[in-house]
Amino acid sequence: MSSTLTPLSEIADVLRSAQRIAIAAHVRPDGDALGSVMGLALSLRAMGKEVYALLEDGVPTNLAFLPEVATVLTPPYADFEIDVAVALDTATHERVGEHTKAALARAPFLIDIDHHPTNPGYGQMNHVDGTEPAVGQIVYNLLQAGGFPITDAVMQHLFTAISTDTGSFQYSSTNARTHQIAAEMLTAGLDTARLAQLLYQTHPARRLLLLRAMLNEMDIRAEGRIASWQFTRALMDEVQVQPGDTEGLIDTLRMIDTVVTAVIFEEMPDGKIRVSARSKDQRLDVSAVCGQFGGGGHRMASGARMKGPIQVAAETFLTALEHEVRRLA
Amino acid sequence: MSSTLTPLSEIADVLRSAQRIAIAAHVRPDGDALGSVMGLALSLRAMGKEVYALLEDGVPTNLAFLPEVATVLTPPYADFEIDVAVALDTATHERVGEHTKAALARAPFLIDIDHHPTNPGYGQMNHVDGTEPAVGQIVYNLLQAGGFPITDAVMQHLFTAISTDTGSFQYSSTNARTHQIAAEMLTAGLDTARLAQLLYQTHPARRLLLLRAMLNEMDIRAEGRIASWQFTRALMDEVQVQPGDTEGLIDTLRMIDTVVTAVIFEEMPDGKIRVSARSKDQRLDVSAVCGQFGGGGHRMASGARMKGPIQVAAETFLTALEHEVRRLA
Ligand SMILES: [Mn+2]
Ligand SMILES: [Mn+2]
């Protein structure tokens, strides 16, 4: 179809000439998904456009403090009509969710803006740039390219997108432009410290209970090089887990200096076991191990779904992983 | 004496004309102390100067990965002679430590560069700016003002100073210039992600054991508004605690959304109990509560020393604190 790097000014032209626009992102939205959708939505609304922000799974509770998130729509969607649809931060069209995909299909024109390098470019217009640390950063550049309004509420969303997808400017995807944008937002008066406090320094007690359970139950093997944890439904029920509570737990396992790979096994409602694996060593490709169980992803961050029970899945996966770890040295 | 905001270009002139320079920072050095000292030292050495980096307590183990830290001197100091002395990040002259203060006194000229607003300006030349988030940021500005070399090693130290003193760009002290400097360093090729990984994502297993103990033992009272923990010598011995291991533990207590004040009680080798208190509510002044026990500090972060045993000290302090918390609402 078209190039996967349509200039942002051309995308801005299409959005400028549209009046009714739907914007969506992936299921189980994170900060970059929600922040990009609402950052773009609020800017376009400030231009007087009719904008529908669609999230199949709604707003995660830990991001509910952000402005105007009450305007996010979830299925079943009403019968609104749209001229242009935008999918953000979504590697495959299906990942917006079934109802959302159907709603986006009401427009004759789909714009796909993403930073997942595997994104095939499923829109009529695509801007897929795997070097960008966050879609929020692309959206900020898009708003500047179009001369679109960048209000305080827009900045709150886009800063959230950028900050969360870079681990507060810590991941290797962070580039000079990322910091330039933060500098511009501070100069424009954005209270980034308040956002950081709400994003990183405020958690429900539930989250500390989960962290405590993980530290009490974690399994360390292969001379401290593998750290893992089995997150059971029993604990989920006990703690009354909410979406967002588990974010970053795996990073705590990764922090141990001897660890080269960390894995969390999570019991899903359907009995399947969701495996999340991280590598800290470029030589250890966790996507290859996940691939053995029908999963995949990136070299350093990957996932799979396995059959339960959780103890059996964990032993099977960890045995395969340990085999790879032992080949390192 | 002189103004407390001598222009950085004048300080650069003094350093440029000196040949033998000693640079020191406060006892129990943190990232800003070590990073500022070594950032300035390595730049001046790159200009061919003879530079002595003095730290009364040496290099903390968690920062030992930084370049050239093996050149940091600790007491007893040899009989070197110096033309100019520099104290960085040190609110009172005494805080450099006894031996270091004596060594700095060998120079007829002391430059005091700091961001603690209480610093009286104890040098012949002083640059004390309480609006700066880190002394590392002042040193970076100083190097630019003087046209001094900013090598990769210099940047590693100054980035560490800036990043640690702003909690990875999260504290309210972070300003547009902070991000501009990070952008400049990335443009100059600094691998900030590697530094972040070493600073924040690598901890000895000991630290997770401490975190686990804290989560298992923490005391929550006053309807979840007070979180506290008693850090005993028994646990310190069991875990074989090293300097730096406990950094940030109190932030985890503060994270609980209901908490307005967090306190850690720590058994000292002399049997005294060190109290560290934090407030999350501008209306709750923890320095007033610490003042009741001979301590003090800032409104939001304060400390005291109490008589043991630790259980009695904790109950006494928490009773006084709860009294203040209950007055809030
Ligand atoms: Mn993203
Ligand atoms: Mn400092």
XYZ file of C-alpha atoms and ligand atoms in Angstrom:
660
model
C 0.000 0.000 0.000
C 1.500 3.383 0.887
C 4.887 4.031 2.451
C 5.157 3.271 6.139
C 6.680 6.699 6.802
C 4.174 9.202 5.465
C 5.394 12.658 6.532
C 3.577 13.970 9.600
C 2.658 17.162 7.726
C 0.604 15.081 5.256
C -1.146 13.293 8.110
C -1.830 16.680 9.688
C -3.387 17.853 6.407
C -5.798 14.905 6.387
C -6.787 15.497 10.012
C -7.204 19.236 9.408
C -9.668 18.636 6.592
C -11.682 16.005 8.513
C -14.469 16.970 10.904
C -15.473 13.658 12.547
C -12.510 11.588 13.730
C -12.232 8.381 15.739
C -8.959 7.580 17.522
C -8.122 4.222 19.081
C -5.198 2.265 20.551
C -4.458 -1.285 21.631
C -6.391 -3.424 24.103
C -5.151 -3.393 27.718
C -4.014 0.192 27.149
C -0.839 1.489 28.820
C 0.266 5.076 29.330
C 1.438 5.487 25.750
C -1.821 4.081 24.331
C -4.165 6.197 26.450
C -1.919 9.275 26.454
C -1.464 9.270 22.677
C -5.177 8.808 22.009
C -6.266 11.529 24.428
C -3.407 13.884 23.558
C -4.406 13.830 19.896
C -8.140 13.808 20.709
C -7.984 16.875 22.970
C -5.911 18.835 20.461
C -8.372 18.078 17.661
C -11.319 18.903 19.946
C -9.669 22.233 20.726
C -9.885 22.871 16.955
C -13.644 22.311 17.116
C -13.690 18.810 15.689
C -15.971 15.968 16.739
C -13.587 13.370 18.167
C -14.359 9.867 19.410
C -11.682 8.315 21.655
C -12.152 4.543 21.617
C -10.513 2.053 23.961
C -11.814 -1.500 23.886
C -10.823 -2.034 27.539
C -11.402 1.494 28.822
C -9.155 3.625 31.042
C -6.868 1.819 33.516
C -7.524 2.926 37.104
C -3.934 4.082 37.630
C -4.354 6.622 34.792
C -7.848 7.778 35.730
C -6.405 11.042 37.136
C -5.644 12.337 33.629
C -7.856 15.109 32.197
C -11.015 14.349 30.228
C -10.603 10.573 30.372
C -14.305 10.332 31.199
C -14.863 11.057 27.487
C -13.175 7.789 26.450
C -15.758 5.474 24.865
C -15.890 1.708 25.386
C -18.008 -0.954 23.611
C -20.823 -1.213 22.773
C -20.285 1.923 20.683
C -23.147 4.211 19.640
C -23.963 4.770 15.963
C -21.694 7.796 15.377
C -20.356 8.458 11.894
C -16.747 9.340 11.138
C -14.690 10.667 8.221
C -11.261 9.472 9.350
C -10.045 6.798 11.768
C -6.691 6.787 13.565
C -5.027 3.779 15.190
C -2.177 4.621 17.579
C 0.480 2.408 19.199
C -1.126 -0.726 17.736
C 1.145 -3.209 15.952
C -1.655 -5.099 14.150
C -5.103 -3.849 13.227
C -6.739 -6.602 15.321
C -5.023 -5.340 18.495
C -7.453 -2.409 18.784
C -10.042 -5.011 19.783
C -12.998 -6.463 17.914
C -15.632 -3.791 18.560
C -13.155 -0.974 18.088
C -11.945 -2.396 14.781
C -15.537 -2.498 13.566
C -16.103 1.109 14.656
C -12.932 2.333 12.923
C -14.132 0.582 9.739
C -16.994 3.108 9.508
C -14.452 5.582 8.079
C -13.206 5.207 4.506
C -9.734 6.280 5.628
C -7.502 4.807 8.335
C -4.287 6.419 9.603
C -1.879 4.059 11.368
C 0.721 5.771 13.612
C 2.998 3.471 15.565
C 6.492 2.696 16.834
C 6.312 -1.105 16.813
C 8.772 -2.091 14.073
C 6.668 -5.155 13.171
C 3.666 -2.977 12.255
C 2.962 -3.821 8.561
C 1.274 -0.479 7.838
C -2.374 -1.513 7.734
C -3.782 1.967 7.114
C -4.416 4.048 4.016
C -1.733 6.279 5.497
C 0.976 4.929 7.771
C 3.676 6.446 9.924
C 5.523 3.577 11.583
C 8.852 4.570 13.086
C 10.537 1.940 15.231
C 13.163 4.428 16.392
C 10.599 6.505 18.272
C 10.507 5.795 22.034
C 6.768 6.435 22.319
C 3.825 7.132 20.046
C 3.245 10.123 22.337
C 6.470 11.583 20.932
C 5.237 11.069 17.346
C 1.897 12.674 18.216
C 3.692 15.673 19.750
C 5.712 16.041 16.536
C 2.485 15.685 14.533
C 0.785 18.468 16.508
C 3.796 20.731 15.943
C 3.959 19.801 12.246
C 0.294 20.733 11.844
C 0.407 23.775 14.080
C -2.339 22.136 16.151
C -3.149 23.347 19.691
C -0.930 21.965 22.490
C -2.868 22.785 25.636
C -1.914 21.852 29.186
C -4.301 18.872 29.047
C -2.741 17.734 25.756
C 0.716 17.976 27.332
C -0.386 16.011 30.402
C -1.414 13.135 28.156
C 1.591 13.242 25.865
C 4.051 13.600 28.771
C 2.409 10.558 30.376
C 2.774 8.640 27.107
C 6.443 9.569 26.704
C 7.418 9.208 30.350
C 5.782 5.816 30.864
C 7.039 4.306 27.585
C 10.626 5.371 28.414
C 10.517 4.298 32.068
C 10.931 7.941 33.118
C 13.653 8.617 30.513
C 15.633 5.504 31.464
C 15.189 3.079 28.561
C 17.621 2.978 25.656
C 14.851 4.197 23.325
C 15.097 7.625 25.010
C 16.693 10.111 22.642
C 17.671 13.778 22.629
C 14.286 14.719 21.179
C 12.532 13.009 24.111
C 14.292 15.350 26.536
C 13.799 18.347 24.233
C 10.059 17.740 24.323
C 10.077 17.501 28.119
C 12.046 20.772 28.209
C 9.505 22.432 25.897
C 6.627 21.221 28.067
C 8.291 22.537 31.249
C 8.919 25.859 29.531
C 5.236 25.926 28.555
C 4.353 25.511 32.245
C 3.537 21.806 32.517
C 3.821 20.469 36.089
C 5.770 17.308 35.247
C 6.589 16.620 38.913
C 2.892 16.308 39.738
C 2.477 13.815 36.904
C 5.539 11.827 38.022
C 4.143 11.738 41.543
C 0.808 10.405 40.299
C 2.396 7.979 37.833
C 5.225 6.554 39.905
C 4.898 7.585 43.527
C 1.250 6.813 44.261
C 0.054 3.229 44.417
C -2.890 1.506 46.053
C -1.900 -0.610 49.077
C -2.872 -3.589 46.878
C 0.245 -3.006 44.840
C 2.543 -3.252 47.844
C 0.720 -6.452 48.837
C 1.497 -7.864 45.383
C 5.117 -6.750 45.634
C 5.361 -8.343 49.074
C 3.875 -11.607 47.812
C 6.296 -11.612 44.895
C 9.324 -11.030 47.137
C 8.174 -13.763 49.524
C 7.393 -16.306 46.804
C 9.930 -15.597 44.041
C 12.032 -18.445 42.712
C 15.739 -17.841 42.111
C 17.679 -20.488 40.191
C 20.691 -21.044 37.925
C 23.069 -19.462 40.457
C 20.869 -16.406 40.797
C 20.651 -15.776 37.064
C 16.926 -16.599 36.711
C 14.292 -14.930 38.895
C 10.650 -15.891 38.444
C 7.275 -15.681 40.126
C 3.951 -17.474 39.759
C 1.097 -15.002 40.030
C -1.926 -17.124 40.902
C -5.647 -16.401 40.664
C -5.881 -17.140 44.386
C -3.637 -14.124 45.093
C -5.433 -11.985 42.486
C -8.727 -12.675 44.243
C -7.266 -12.144 47.703
C -5.745 -8.778 46.761
C -8.616 -7.850 44.402
C -6.219 -6.919 41.639
C -7.156 -4.133 39.212
C -5.728 -3.503 35.736
C -2.453 -1.623 36.116
C -1.561 -3.014 39.561
C 1.017 -5.419 38.161
C 2.778 -2.899 35.908
C 6.508 -2.871 36.564
C 6.545 -5.811 38.991
C 8.831 -7.713 36.640
C 11.300 -4.817 36.741
C 11.799 -5.453 40.449
C 12.799 -9.062 39.692
C 15.146 -7.801 36.970
C 16.860 -5.441 39.424
C 18.766 -8.183 41.219
C 22.347 -7.739 40.096
C 22.979 -11.444 39.419
C 19.782 -11.882 37.373
C 20.060 -12.101 33.579
C 16.435 -13.071 32.947
C 13.177 -12.538 34.844
C 9.856 -14.265 34.210
C 6.339 -13.821 35.565
C 3.725 -16.548 35.075
C 0.164 -15.294 35.398
C -2.973 -17.434 35.656
C -5.567 -16.084 33.210
C -9.356 -16.357 33.704
C -9.503 -19.010 30.938
C -6.957 -21.195 32.741
C -4.159 -20.357 30.308
C -0.836 -19.175 31.720
C 0.506 -15.876 30.437
C 4.299 -15.834 30.410
C 6.192 -12.509 30.456
C 9.951 -12.820 30.061
C 12.717 -10.210 30.158
C 16.399 -10.490 29.328
C 19.174 -8.247 30.659
C 21.864 -9.794 28.439
C 21.975 -9.071 24.694
C 23.217 -12.648 24.153
C 20.110 -14.162 25.761
C 17.152 -14.040 23.349
C 13.983 -14.633 25.391
C 11.819 -14.442 22.244
C 13.477 -17.681 21.072
C 12.505 -19.416 24.314
C 8.972 -17.998 24.104
C 8.906 -19.184 20.495
C 9.292 -22.761 21.683
C 5.861 -22.345 23.307
C 4.127 -20.558 20.452
C 4.914 -17.056 21.692
C 7.326 -14.341 20.583
C 8.165 -10.661 20.801
C 11.447 -8.858 21.152
C 14.876 -10.247 22.033
C 14.891 -8.540 25.443
C 11.136 -8.624 26.192
C 8.859 -11.387 25.091
C 5.789 -13.417 25.981
C 3.850 -16.626 25.447
C 0.626 -18.376 26.478
C 0.909 -21.882 27.889
C -1.466 -24.546 29.125
C -2.022 -24.726 32.895
C -1.652 -25.688 35.642
C 0.680 -22.816 36.482
C 3.255 -24.938 38.348
C 3.711 -27.258 35.366
C 3.894 -24.403 32.855
C 6.480 -22.632 35.024
C 8.706 -25.700 35.396
C 8.507 -26.445 31.673
C 9.353 -22.896 30.658
C 12.086 -22.420 33.270
C 13.762 -25.674 32.239
C 13.943 -24.464 28.635
C 15.123 -21.031 29.775
C 17.785 -22.468 32.077
C 19.095 -24.494 29.137
C 19.655 -21.238 27.211
C 21.105 -19.418 30.230
C 23.629 -22.203 30.800
C 24.845 -21.811 27.221
C 25.889 -18.205 27.928
C 28.982 -19.032 29.942
C 31.926 38.463 52.408
C 31.265 38.158 48.686
C 27.940 37.684 46.968
C 26.477 34.180 47.112
C 25.874 34.212 43.355
C 29.260 34.908 41.810
C 28.847 34.467 38.034
C 30.076 31.095 36.816
C 32.355 32.800 34.264
C 34.295 34.441 37.142
C 34.641 31.087 38.905
C 35.821 29.583 35.604
C 38.466 32.343 35.354
C 39.839 31.458 38.808
C 39.950 27.748 37.982
C 41.579 28.431 34.603
C 44.419 30.359 36.218
C 44.997 27.775 38.966
C 47.224 24.740 38.435
C 46.745 22.657 41.627
C 43.107 22.267 42.665
C 41.389 20.219 45.370
C 37.673 19.421 45.045
C 35.512 17.977 47.813
C 31.863 17.318 48.716
C 29.866 16.281 51.756
C 30.345 13.209 53.955
C 28.224 10.139 53.116
C 28.387 11.235 49.459
C 25.424 10.675 47.153
C 25.310 10.740 43.356
C 25.305 14.530 43.182
C 28.276 14.827 45.569
C 30.485 12.247 43.852
C 29.311 13.099 40.328
C 29.900 16.836 40.747
C 33.351 16.345 42.252
C 34.505 13.886 39.590
C 32.780 15.709 36.726
C 34.661 18.900 37.558
C 37.887 17.034 38.422
C 38.019 15.100 35.137
C 37.355 18.233 33.076
C 40.141 20.138 34.840
C 42.490 17.161 34.483
C 41.731 17.091 30.758
C 43.094 20.662 30.755
C 46.352 19.379 32.246
C 45.753 20.502 35.802
C 46.765 18.648 38.944
C 43.448 17.833 40.606
C 42.796 16.193 43.987
C 39.298 14.733 44.452
C 38.641 14.388 48.183
C 35.778 12.490 49.799
C 35.976 11.945 53.553
C 33.923 8.726 53.286
C 35.132 7.539 49.872
C 33.080 6.228 46.955
C 29.779 4.443 47.747
C 29.738 0.885 46.359
C 26.638 1.524 44.239
C 28.534 4.259 42.318
C 31.831 2.392 41.986
C 31.083 1.701 38.284
C 31.702 5.345 37.353
C 34.925 6.227 35.479
C 38.143 7.133 37.317
C 36.610 6.881 40.788
C 39.739 4.987 41.854
C 41.448 8.412 41.827
C 39.228 9.690 44.666
C 41.353 10.288 47.775
C 40.247 9.519 51.320
C 41.892 10.408 54.681
C 44.634 10.374 55.756
C 45.607 12.714 52.938
C 49.185 13.004 51.630
C 51.061 16.321 51.839
C 50.022 17.742 48.443
C 49.909 21.504 47.959
C 47.043 23.354 46.288
C 46.302 26.822 44.906
C 42.512 26.671 44.989
C 39.981 24.557 46.890
C 36.410 23.825 45.779
C 33.568 22.571 48.003
C 30.562 21.195 46.107
C 27.043 20.292 47.301
C 28.000 21.005 50.913
C 25.666 23.220 52.960
C 28.159 23.998 55.754
C 31.941 23.941 55.583
C 32.092 21.288 58.342
C 30.030 18.853 56.229
C 33.045 18.043 54.020
C 34.417 16.148 57.037
C 37.202 16.981 59.462
C 40.231 15.762 57.487
C 38.905 17.116 54.231
C 38.252 20.530 55.752
C 41.860 20.635 56.954
C 43.144 19.649 53.497
C 41.027 22.317 51.750
C 42.482 24.902 54.188
C 45.893 24.454 52.541
C 44.662 26.710 49.727
C 44.341 30.469 50.260
C 41.164 30.482 48.180
C 37.957 28.443 48.630
C 35.135 28.285 46.079
C 31.759 27.166 47.457
C 29.279 25.894 44.833
C 25.990 24.553 46.141
C 22.222 24.317 45.794
C 21.283 24.055 49.481
C 19.453 27.334 50.179
C 20.751 27.376 53.782
C 24.394 27.513 52.613
C 25.772 30.773 54.120
C 28.483 31.170 51.474
C 31.575 30.142 53.426
C 34.036 30.539 50.534
C 36.045 33.443 49.175
C 33.836 32.963 46.133
C 30.349 31.499 46.389
C 27.732 30.318 43.937
C 24.758 29.107 45.966
C 21.580 28.711 43.939
C 18.691 27.005 45.697
C 16.706 26.835 42.466
C 19.173 24.412 40.872
C 18.041 20.767 41.052
C 21.591 19.424 41.375
C 25.109 20.775 41.795
C 25.895 18.610 38.768
C 23.725 20.983 36.738
C 25.683 24.004 38.061
C 28.993 22.291 37.265
C 27.796 21.548 33.709
C 26.888 25.225 33.299
C 30.278 26.165 34.757
C 32.133 23.970 32.265
C 30.166 25.528 29.402
C 30.740 29.040 30.776
C 34.480 28.412 30.876
C 34.659 26.491 27.614
C 36.164 23.611 29.617
C 36.315 20.066 28.152
C 33.143 17.973 28.514
C 34.327 14.442 27.790
C 32.234 11.283 27.924
C 33.609 10.527 31.408
C 32.724 14.051 32.562
C 29.190 13.580 31.205
C 28.808 10.209 32.929
C 29.519 11.866 36.270
C 27.387 14.950 35.702
C 24.462 12.926 34.314
C 24.656 10.718 37.422
C 24.629 13.828 39.611
C 21.645 15.354 37.831
C 19.662 12.145 37.397
C 20.034 10.963 40.999
C 19.304 14.372 42.572
C 16.097 14.695 40.513
C 14.904 11.097 41.030
C 15.321 10.458 37.290
C 13.711 13.786 36.304
C 10.724 13.263 38.610
C 11.188 15.749 41.475
C 9.693 19.224 41.354
C 13.211 20.698 41.232
C 13.546 19.388 37.661
C 13.430 22.273 35.200
C 13.612 22.803 31.442
C 17.394 23.254 31.650
C 17.724 19.828 33.312
C 16.147 18.178 30.275
C 18.092 20.428 27.880
C 21.337 19.206 29.428
C 20.241 15.576 29.096
C 19.363 16.270 25.443
C 22.800 17.831 24.865
C 24.505 14.835 26.461
C 22.530 12.378 24.301
C 23.375 14.416 21.216
C 27.036 14.255 22.262
C 26.747 10.458 22.351
C 26.340 9.719 26.068
C 24.749 6.318 26.763
C 22.262 7.505 29.388
C 20.318 4.212 29.288
C 23.401 2.307 30.459
C 23.802 4.737 33.357
C 20.116 4.465 34.284
C 20.410 0.688 34.226
C 23.411 0.807 36.559
C 21.891 3.469 38.812
C 18.305 2.260 39.135
C 17.907 -1.198 37.698
C 20.765 -3.033 39.360
C 20.633 -3.818 43.040
C 22.291 -6.459 45.197
C 19.870 -9.187 46.316
C 20.397 -7.742 49.822
C 18.305 -4.771 48.834
C 15.317 -6.895 47.846
C 15.670 -8.759 51.148
C 15.452 -5.424 52.964
C 12.450 -4.391 50.886
C 10.784 -7.719 51.624
C 11.421 -7.381 55.343
C 10.007 -3.868 55.299
C 6.847 -4.942 53.469
C 6.355 -7.865 55.848
C 6.956 -5.844 59.003
C 5.629 -2.376 58.213
C 3.135 -0.790 60.584
C 0.125 1.018 59.124
C -1.991 3.124 61.455
C -4.305 6.141 61.612
C -6.616 4.701 58.940
C -3.703 4.049 56.605
C -2.317 7.558 56.862
C 0.888 6.612 58.751
C 3.246 3.917 57.449
C 6.354 3.075 59.446
C 9.044 0.465 59.836
C 11.577 -0.470 62.503
C 14.906 -1.321 60.901
C 16.745 -3.363 63.526
C 20.424 -4.215 63.911
C 19.423 -7.881 63.885
C 18.169 -7.477 60.300
C 21.172 -5.345 59.317
C 23.489 -8.104 60.493
C 21.417 -10.842 58.879
C 21.367 -9.077 55.496
C 24.905 -7.662 55.872
C 23.781 -4.182 54.918
C 26.176 -1.912 52.989
C 26.028 1.882 52.624
C 23.523 2.717 49.889
C 21.334 -0.383 50.375
C 18.626 1.502 52.244
C 18.435 4.440 49.833
C 14.865 5.014 48.697
C 13.234 2.432 50.990
C 11.170 5.154 52.647
C 9.848 6.160 49.202
C 8.201 2.757 48.918
C 6.314 3.397 52.175
C 5.338 6.855 50.893
C 3.902 5.338 47.698
C 0.795 3.946 49.379
C -2.015 6.191 48.222
C -3.623 6.594 51.657
C -0.334 7.456 53.380
C 0.338 11.076 54.322
C 3.480 10.402 56.357
C 6.112 7.663 56.347
C 8.724 7.001 59.034
C 11.703 4.674 59.303
C 13.303 3.981 62.681
C 16.877 2.695 62.420
C 18.953 1.213 65.226
C 22.398 2.853 65.193
C 25.616 1.161 66.376
C 25.611 3.404 69.501
C 22.107 2.226 70.470
C 20.503 5.518 69.434
C 17.496 5.376 67.102
C 17.702 7.394 63.905
C 14.263 8.639 62.833
C 13.622 9.582 59.183
C 10.208 11.103 58.521
C 8.536 12.203 55.290
C 5.311 14.097 54.701
C 3.190 13.994 51.545
C 0.822 16.731 52.716
C 1.934 20.379 52.797
C -0.227 20.852 55.915
C 1.678 18.196 57.872
C 5.040 19.549 59.076
C 7.172 16.552 60.092
C 10.031 18.846 61.172
C 7.774 20.090 63.999
C 7.234 16.534 65.229
C 10.964 15.776 64.921
C 11.598 19.030 66.812
C 9.747 17.597 69.810
C 12.574 15.041 70.030
C 15.496 17.403 69.404
C 15.575 16.885 65.643
C 14.578 18.995 62.657
C 14.955 19.501 58.946
C 12.487 20.445 56.267
C 8.676 20.523 56.426
C 8.340 17.511 54.106
C 11.532 15.608 55.069
C 12.978 15.606 58.527
C 14.867 13.544 61.097
C 15.718 13.063 64.758
C 17.794 10.864 67.070
C 16.018 9.203 69.975
C 16.971 6.988 72.875
C 16.434 3.238 72.392
C 15.061 0.641 72.627
C 13.653 0.944 69.129
C 10.123 -0.260 69.993
C 9.739 2.411 72.677
C 11.177 5.166 70.473
C 8.829 4.162 67.648
C 5.704 4.150 69.831
C 6.619 7.496 71.372
C 7.283 9.144 68.037
C 4.267 7.613 66.278
C 1.951 8.720 69.093
C 3.135 12.320 68.662
C 2.889 12.025 64.867
C -0.604 10.534 64.998
C -1.683 13.469 67.138
C -0.607 15.844 64.345
C -2.129 13.684 61.605
C -5.492 13.616 63.382
C -5.516 17.425 63.449
C -5.465 17.516 59.622
C -9.081 16.510 59.106
Mn 4.038 2.508 22.921
Mn 22.796 17.820 45.683
